[in-house]
CSV table of C-alpha atoms and ligand atoms in Angstrom, one decimal:
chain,number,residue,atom,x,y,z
A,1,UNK,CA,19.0,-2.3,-5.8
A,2,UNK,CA,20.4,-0.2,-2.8
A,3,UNK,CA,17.7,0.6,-0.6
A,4,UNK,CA,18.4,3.6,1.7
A,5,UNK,CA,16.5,4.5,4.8
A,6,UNK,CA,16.7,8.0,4.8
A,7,UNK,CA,16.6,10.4,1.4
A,8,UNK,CA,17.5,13.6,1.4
A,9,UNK,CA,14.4,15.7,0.0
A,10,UNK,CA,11.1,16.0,1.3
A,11,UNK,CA,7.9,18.1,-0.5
A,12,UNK,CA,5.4,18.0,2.4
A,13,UNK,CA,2.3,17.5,0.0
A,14,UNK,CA,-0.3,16.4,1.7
A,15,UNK,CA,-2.1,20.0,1.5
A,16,UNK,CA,-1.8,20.3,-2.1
A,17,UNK,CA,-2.6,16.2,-3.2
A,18,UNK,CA,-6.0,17.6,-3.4
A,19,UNK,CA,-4.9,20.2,-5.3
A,20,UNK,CA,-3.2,17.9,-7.8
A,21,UNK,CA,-6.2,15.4,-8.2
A,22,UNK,CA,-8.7,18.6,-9.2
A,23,UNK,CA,-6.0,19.1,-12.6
A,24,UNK,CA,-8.5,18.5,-15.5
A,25,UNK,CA,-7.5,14.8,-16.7
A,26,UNK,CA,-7.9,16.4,-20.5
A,27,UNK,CA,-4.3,18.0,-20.1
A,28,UNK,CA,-3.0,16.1,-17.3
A,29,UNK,CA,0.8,16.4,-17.5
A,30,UNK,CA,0.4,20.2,-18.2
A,31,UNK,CA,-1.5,20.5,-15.5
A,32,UNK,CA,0.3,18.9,-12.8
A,33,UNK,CA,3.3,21.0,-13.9
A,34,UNK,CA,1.6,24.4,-13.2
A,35,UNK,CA,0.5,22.8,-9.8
A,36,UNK,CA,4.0,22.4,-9.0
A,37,UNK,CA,5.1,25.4,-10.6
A,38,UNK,CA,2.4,27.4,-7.8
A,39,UNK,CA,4.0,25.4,-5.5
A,40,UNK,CA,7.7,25.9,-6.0
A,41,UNK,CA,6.6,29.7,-6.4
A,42,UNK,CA,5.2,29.2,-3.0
A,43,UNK,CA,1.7,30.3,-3.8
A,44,UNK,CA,0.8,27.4,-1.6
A,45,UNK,CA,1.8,27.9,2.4
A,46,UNK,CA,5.3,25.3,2.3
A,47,UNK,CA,6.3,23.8,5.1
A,48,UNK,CA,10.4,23.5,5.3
A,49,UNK,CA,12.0,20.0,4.3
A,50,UNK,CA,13.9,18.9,7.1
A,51,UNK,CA,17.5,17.6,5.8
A,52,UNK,CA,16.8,13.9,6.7
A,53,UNK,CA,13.1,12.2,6.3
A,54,UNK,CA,11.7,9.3,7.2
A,55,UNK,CA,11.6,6.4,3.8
A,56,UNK,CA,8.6,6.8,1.6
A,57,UNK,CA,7.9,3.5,0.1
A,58,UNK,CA,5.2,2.0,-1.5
A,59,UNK,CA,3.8,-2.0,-1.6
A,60,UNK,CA,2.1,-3.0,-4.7
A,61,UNK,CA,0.9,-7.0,-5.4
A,62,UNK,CA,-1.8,-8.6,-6.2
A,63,UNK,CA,-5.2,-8.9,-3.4
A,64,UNK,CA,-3.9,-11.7,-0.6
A,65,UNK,CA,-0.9,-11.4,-1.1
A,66,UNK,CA,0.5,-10.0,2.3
A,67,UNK,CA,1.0,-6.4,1.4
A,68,UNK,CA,-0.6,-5.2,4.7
A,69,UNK,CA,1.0,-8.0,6.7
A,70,UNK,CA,4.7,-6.5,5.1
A,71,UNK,CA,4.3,-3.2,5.6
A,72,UNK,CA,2.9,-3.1,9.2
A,73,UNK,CA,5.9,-5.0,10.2
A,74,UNK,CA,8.0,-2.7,8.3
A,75,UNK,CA,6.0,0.2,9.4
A,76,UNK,CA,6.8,-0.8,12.9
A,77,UNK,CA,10.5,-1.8,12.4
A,78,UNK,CA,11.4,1.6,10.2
A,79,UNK,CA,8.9,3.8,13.0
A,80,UNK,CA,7.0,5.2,10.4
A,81,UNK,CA,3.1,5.3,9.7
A,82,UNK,CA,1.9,2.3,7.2
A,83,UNK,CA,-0.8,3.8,5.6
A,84,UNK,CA,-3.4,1.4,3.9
A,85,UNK,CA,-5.9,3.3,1.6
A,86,UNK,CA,-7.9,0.0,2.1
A,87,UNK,CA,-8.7,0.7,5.9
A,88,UNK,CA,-9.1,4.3,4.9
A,89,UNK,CA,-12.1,2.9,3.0
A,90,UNK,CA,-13.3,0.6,5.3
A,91,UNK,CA,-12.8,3.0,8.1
A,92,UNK,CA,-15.4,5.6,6.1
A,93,UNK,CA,-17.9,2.7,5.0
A,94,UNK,CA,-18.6,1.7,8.5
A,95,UNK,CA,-19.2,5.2,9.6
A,96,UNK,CA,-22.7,7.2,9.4
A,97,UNK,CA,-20.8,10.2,6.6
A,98,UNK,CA,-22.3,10.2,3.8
A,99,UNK,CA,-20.4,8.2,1.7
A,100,UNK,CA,-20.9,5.3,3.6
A,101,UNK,CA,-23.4,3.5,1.1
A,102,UNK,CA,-21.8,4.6,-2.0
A,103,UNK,CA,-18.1,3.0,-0.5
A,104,UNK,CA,-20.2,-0.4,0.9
A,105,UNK,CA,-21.4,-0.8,-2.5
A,106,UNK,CA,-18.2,-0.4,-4.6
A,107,UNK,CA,-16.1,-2.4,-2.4
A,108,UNK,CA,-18.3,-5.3,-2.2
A,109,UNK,CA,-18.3,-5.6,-5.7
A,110,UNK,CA,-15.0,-5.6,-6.2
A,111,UNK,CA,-14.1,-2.3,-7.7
A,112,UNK,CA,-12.3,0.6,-7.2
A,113,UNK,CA,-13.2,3.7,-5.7
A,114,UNK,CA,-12.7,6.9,-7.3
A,115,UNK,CA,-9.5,8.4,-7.3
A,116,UNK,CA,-11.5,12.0,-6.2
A,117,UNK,CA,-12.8,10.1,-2.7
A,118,UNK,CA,-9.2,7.9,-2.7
A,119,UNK,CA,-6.7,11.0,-2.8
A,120,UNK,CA,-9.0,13.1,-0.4
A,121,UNK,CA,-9.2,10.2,2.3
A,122,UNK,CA,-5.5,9.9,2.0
A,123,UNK,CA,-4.8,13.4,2.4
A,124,UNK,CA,-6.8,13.6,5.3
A,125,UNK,CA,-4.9,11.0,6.7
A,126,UNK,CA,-1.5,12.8,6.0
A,127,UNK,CA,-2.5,15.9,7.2
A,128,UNK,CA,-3.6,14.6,10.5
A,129,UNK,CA,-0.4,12.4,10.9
A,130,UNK,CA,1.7,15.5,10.0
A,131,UNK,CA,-0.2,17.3,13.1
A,132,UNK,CA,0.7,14.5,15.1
A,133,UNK,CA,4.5,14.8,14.1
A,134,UNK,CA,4.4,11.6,11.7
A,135,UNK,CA,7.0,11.9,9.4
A,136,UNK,CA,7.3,9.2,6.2
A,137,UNK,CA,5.1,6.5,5.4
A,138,UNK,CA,4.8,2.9,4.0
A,139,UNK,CA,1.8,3.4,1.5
A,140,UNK,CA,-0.2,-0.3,1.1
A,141,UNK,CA,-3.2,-0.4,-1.5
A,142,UNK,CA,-2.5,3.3,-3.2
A,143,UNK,CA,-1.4,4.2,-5.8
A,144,UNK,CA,-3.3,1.6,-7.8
A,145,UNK,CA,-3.9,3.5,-11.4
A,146,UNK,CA,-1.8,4.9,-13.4
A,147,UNK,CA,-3.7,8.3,-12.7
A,148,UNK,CA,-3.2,8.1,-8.9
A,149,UNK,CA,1.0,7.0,-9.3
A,150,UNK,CA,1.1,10.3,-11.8
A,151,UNK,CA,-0.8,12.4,-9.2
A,152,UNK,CA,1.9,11.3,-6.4
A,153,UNK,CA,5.0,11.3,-8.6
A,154,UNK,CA,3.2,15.0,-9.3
A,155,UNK,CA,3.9,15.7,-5.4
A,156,UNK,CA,6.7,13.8,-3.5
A,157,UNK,CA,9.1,11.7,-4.0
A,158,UNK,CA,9.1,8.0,-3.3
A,159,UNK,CA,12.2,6.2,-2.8
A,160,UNK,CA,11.4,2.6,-3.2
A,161,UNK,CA,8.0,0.0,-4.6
A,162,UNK,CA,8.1,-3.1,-2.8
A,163,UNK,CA,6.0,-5.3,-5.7
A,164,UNK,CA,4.6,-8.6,-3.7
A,165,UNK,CA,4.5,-11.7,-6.1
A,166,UNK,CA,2.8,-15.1,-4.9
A,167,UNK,CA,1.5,-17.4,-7.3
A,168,UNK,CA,-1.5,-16.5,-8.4
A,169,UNK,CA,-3.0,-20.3,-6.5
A,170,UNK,CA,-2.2,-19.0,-3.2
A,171,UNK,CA,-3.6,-16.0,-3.4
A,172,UNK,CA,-7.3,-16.5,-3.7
A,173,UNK,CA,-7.0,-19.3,-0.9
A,174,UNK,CA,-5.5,-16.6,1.0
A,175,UNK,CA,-8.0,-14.3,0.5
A,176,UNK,CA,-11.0,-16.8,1.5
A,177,UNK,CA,-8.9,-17.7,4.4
A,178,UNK,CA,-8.5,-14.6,5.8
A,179,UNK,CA,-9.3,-13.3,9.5
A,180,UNK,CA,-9.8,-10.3,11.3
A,181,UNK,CA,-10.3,-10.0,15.4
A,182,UNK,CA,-13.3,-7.9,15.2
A,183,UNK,CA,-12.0,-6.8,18.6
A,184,UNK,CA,-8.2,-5.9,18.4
A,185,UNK,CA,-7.9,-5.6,14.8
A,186,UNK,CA,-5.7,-8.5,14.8
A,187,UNK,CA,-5.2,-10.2,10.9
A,188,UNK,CA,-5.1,-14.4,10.8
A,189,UNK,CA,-5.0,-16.5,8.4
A,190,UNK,CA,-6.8,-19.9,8.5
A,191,UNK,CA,-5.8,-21.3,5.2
A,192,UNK,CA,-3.4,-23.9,4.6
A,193,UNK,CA,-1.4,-23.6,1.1
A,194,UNK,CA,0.3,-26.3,-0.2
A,195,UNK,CA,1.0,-25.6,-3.8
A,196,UNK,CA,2.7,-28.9,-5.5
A,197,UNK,CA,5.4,-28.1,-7.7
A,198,UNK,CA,5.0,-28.8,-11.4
A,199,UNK,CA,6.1,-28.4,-14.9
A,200,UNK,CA,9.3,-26.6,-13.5
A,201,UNK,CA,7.0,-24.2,-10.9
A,202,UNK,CA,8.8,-25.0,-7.5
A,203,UNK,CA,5.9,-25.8,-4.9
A,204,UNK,CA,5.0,-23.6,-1.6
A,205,UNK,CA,3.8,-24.3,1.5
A,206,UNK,CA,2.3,-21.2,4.0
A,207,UNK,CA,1.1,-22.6,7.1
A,208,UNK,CA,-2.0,-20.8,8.8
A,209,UNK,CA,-1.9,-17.9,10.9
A,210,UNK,CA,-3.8,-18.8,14.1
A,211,UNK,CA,-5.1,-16.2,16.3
A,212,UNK,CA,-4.2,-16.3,19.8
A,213,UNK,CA,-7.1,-18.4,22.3
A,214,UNK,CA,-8.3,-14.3,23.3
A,215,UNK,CA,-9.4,-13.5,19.7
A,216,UNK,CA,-10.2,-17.0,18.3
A,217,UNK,CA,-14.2,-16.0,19.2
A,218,UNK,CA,-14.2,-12.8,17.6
A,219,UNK,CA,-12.9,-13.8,14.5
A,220,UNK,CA,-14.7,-11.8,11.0
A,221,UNK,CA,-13.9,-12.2,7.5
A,222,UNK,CA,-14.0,-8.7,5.3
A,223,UNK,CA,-17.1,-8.4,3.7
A,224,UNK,CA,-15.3,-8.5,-0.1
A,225,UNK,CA,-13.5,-11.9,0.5
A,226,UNK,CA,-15.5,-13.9,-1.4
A,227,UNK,CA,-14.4,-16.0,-4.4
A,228,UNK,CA,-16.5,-14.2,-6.5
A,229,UNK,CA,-15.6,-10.8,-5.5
A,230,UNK,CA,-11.7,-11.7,-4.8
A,231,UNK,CA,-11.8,-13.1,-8.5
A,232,UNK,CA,-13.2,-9.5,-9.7
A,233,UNK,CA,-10.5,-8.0,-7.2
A,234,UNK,CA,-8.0,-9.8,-9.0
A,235,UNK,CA,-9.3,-9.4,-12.5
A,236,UNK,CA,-9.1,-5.3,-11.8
A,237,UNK,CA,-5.8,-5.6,-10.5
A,238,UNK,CA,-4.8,-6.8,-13.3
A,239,UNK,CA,-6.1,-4.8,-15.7
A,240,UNK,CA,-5.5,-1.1,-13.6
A,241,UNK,CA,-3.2,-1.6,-10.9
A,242,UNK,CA,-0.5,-3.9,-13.0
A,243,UNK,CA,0.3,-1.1,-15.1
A,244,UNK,CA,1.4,0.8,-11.8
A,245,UNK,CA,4.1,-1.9,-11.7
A,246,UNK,CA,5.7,-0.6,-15.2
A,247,UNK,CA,5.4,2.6,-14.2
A,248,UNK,CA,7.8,2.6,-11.5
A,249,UNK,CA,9.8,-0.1,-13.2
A,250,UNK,CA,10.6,2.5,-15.6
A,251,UNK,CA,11.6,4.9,-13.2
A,252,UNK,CA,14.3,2.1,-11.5
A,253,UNK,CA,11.8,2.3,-8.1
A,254,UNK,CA,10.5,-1.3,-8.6
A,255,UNK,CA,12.0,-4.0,-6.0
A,256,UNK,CA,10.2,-7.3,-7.4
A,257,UNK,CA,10.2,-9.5,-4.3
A,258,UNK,CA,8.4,-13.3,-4.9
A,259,UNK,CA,7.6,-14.7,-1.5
A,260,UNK,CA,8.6,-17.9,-1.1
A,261,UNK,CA,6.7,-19.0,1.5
A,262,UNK,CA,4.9,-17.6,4.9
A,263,UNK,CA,6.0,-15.5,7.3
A,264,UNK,CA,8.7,-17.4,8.7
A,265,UNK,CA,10.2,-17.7,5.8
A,266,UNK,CA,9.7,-14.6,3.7
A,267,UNK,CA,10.2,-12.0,6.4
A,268,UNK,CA,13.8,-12.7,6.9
A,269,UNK,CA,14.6,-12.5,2.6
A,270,UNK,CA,12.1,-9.4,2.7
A,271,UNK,CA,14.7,-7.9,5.2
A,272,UNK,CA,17.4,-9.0,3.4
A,273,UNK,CA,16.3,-7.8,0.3
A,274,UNK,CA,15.7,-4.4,1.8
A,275,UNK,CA,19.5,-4.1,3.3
A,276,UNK,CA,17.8,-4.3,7.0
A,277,UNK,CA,19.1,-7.6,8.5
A,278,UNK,CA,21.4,-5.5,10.5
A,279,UNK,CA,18.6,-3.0,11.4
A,280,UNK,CA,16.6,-5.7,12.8
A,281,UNK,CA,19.6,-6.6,15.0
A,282,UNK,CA,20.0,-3.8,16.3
A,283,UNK,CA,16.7,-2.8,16.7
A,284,UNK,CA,16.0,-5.9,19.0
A,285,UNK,CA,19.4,-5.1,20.9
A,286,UNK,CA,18.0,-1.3,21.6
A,287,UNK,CA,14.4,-2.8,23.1
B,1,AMP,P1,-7.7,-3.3,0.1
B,1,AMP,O1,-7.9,-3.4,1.5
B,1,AMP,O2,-6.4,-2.7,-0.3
B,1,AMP,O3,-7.9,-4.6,-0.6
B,1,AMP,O4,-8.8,-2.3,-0.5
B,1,AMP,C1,-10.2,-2.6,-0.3
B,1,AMP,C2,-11.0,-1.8,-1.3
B,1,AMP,O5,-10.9,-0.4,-1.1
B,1,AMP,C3,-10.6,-2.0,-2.7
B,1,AMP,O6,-11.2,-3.2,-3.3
B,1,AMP,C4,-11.2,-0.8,-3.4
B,1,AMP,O7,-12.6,-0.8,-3.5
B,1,AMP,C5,-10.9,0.3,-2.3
B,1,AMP,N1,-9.5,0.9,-2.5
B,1,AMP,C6,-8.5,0.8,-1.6
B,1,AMP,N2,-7.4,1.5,-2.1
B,1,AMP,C7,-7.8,2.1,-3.3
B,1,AMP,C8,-7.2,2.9,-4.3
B,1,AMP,N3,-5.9,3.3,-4.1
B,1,AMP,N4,-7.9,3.2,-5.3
B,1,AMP,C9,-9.2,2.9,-5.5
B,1,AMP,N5,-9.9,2.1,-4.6
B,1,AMP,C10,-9.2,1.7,-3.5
């Protein structure tokens, strides 16, 4: 698949995803076409697309797998916003709104939040990164129905779905072994994979992710990395966010990318894969 870092259209939508999501669900597709019809008739204040925009890509996979890990590094490569819906959430559980409880409780069973409290947090998020002159974004954790892809396919276009694959081994030990530096924000990794290969299954080996001697003390795991909850997080995935995968399969989006290892050794195929070894280069040359 070519991958191209700049596409040529832009609908600014973060003022109207709101708009979208409030289409009754009873006549859905109707719906989202008379929101778009209001605002290609301009009913809704546009702003104007610039001729060149920033990539708008999306990273789907499985909990563990190294979505957030990808598309920070991406985010900071490409010098646009990655956007993780899951820090959105966490980000509005540990504050005193009133949502707070309601959000604690999902999450730390394992389930998702609605797509009502999803699409608004996101489009708070846009908005305020559009005020600060942000422009693109890597999107990590969202969309993860069916619903929320349709509601964004309803207002932008996205050029590209990174889908993460690990085997489905590493990713709950990846999960459990997970670390965050309560202090810098810093993600670790503590586990060490070594999947044997069998019955025709090549093997894997991801070495852990230390933190640095200034963060080792402030280490905290999230509060929904527990077997039992990962194992819930996974079962959901698989039953409402795999679907997502089809869907933009359908539509020739879909980059499937299996990692074959840890960092060292998927990062530079992840580039590759993406048409930015040469970016990189030059990228490093420039600093
Ligand atoms: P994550 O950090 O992506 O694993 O997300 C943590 C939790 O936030 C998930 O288990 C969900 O409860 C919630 N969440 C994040 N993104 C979404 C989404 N797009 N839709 C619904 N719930 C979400």
């Amino acid at each position: 698949m070519a991958v191209s870092l700049r596409a040529s259209r832009r609908i600014p939508f973060y003022s109207f995803l709101s708009r979208a999501l409030s289409c009754s669900s009873l006549n859905f597709e109707a719906d989202i076409k008379s929101t778009l019809f209001f605002v290609h008739n301009k009913a809704l204040p546009l702003r104007p697309e610039p001729k060149d925009r920033n990539v708008q890509w999306v990273f789907l996979g499985c909990p563990g797998v190294g979505k957030g890990t990808y598309a920070s590094r991406l985010s900071n490569l490409l010098g646009v916003p990655h956007i993780a819906t899951g820090d959105l959430v966490r980000e509005e559980l540990n504050s005193s709104g009133p949502l707070a409880s309601q959000l604690k409780e999902i999450v730390n069973q394992g389930q998702l939040v609605s797509d009502e409290i999803i699409i608004n947090l996101l489009s708070k998020r846009l908005e305020a990164g559009e005020a600060k002159g942000e422009s693109g974004f890597i999107l990590d954790g969202f969309p993860r129905t069916i619903r929320q892809a349709e509601i964004l396919e309803g207002v932008t276009d996205i050029d590209l779905v990174v889908n993460l694959k690990l085997q489905e081994e590493a990713l709950l030990a990846k999960c459990l072994g997970r670390r965050i530096c309560s202090e810098c924000g810093g993600n670790y990794n503590v586990a060490s994979i070594d999947i044997k290969g069998e019955n025709g299954k090549p093997g894997m080996y991801m070495a852990p992710l230390l933190p640095p001697p200034h963060c080792a003390s402030k280490l905290i795991q999230r509060s929904d990395d527990t077997e039992v909850v990962v194992k819930e997080r996974l079962r959901i995935y698989n039953e409402m966010s795999r679907p997502v995968e089809e869907f933009y399969h359908q539509r020739g989006k879909l980059l499937e990318f299996n990692l074959p290892g840890g960092i060292p050794e998927s990062w530079p195929k992840l580039l590759e894969a993406l048409n930015l070894e040469d970016y990189e280069v030059k990228q490093s040359a420039a600093a």
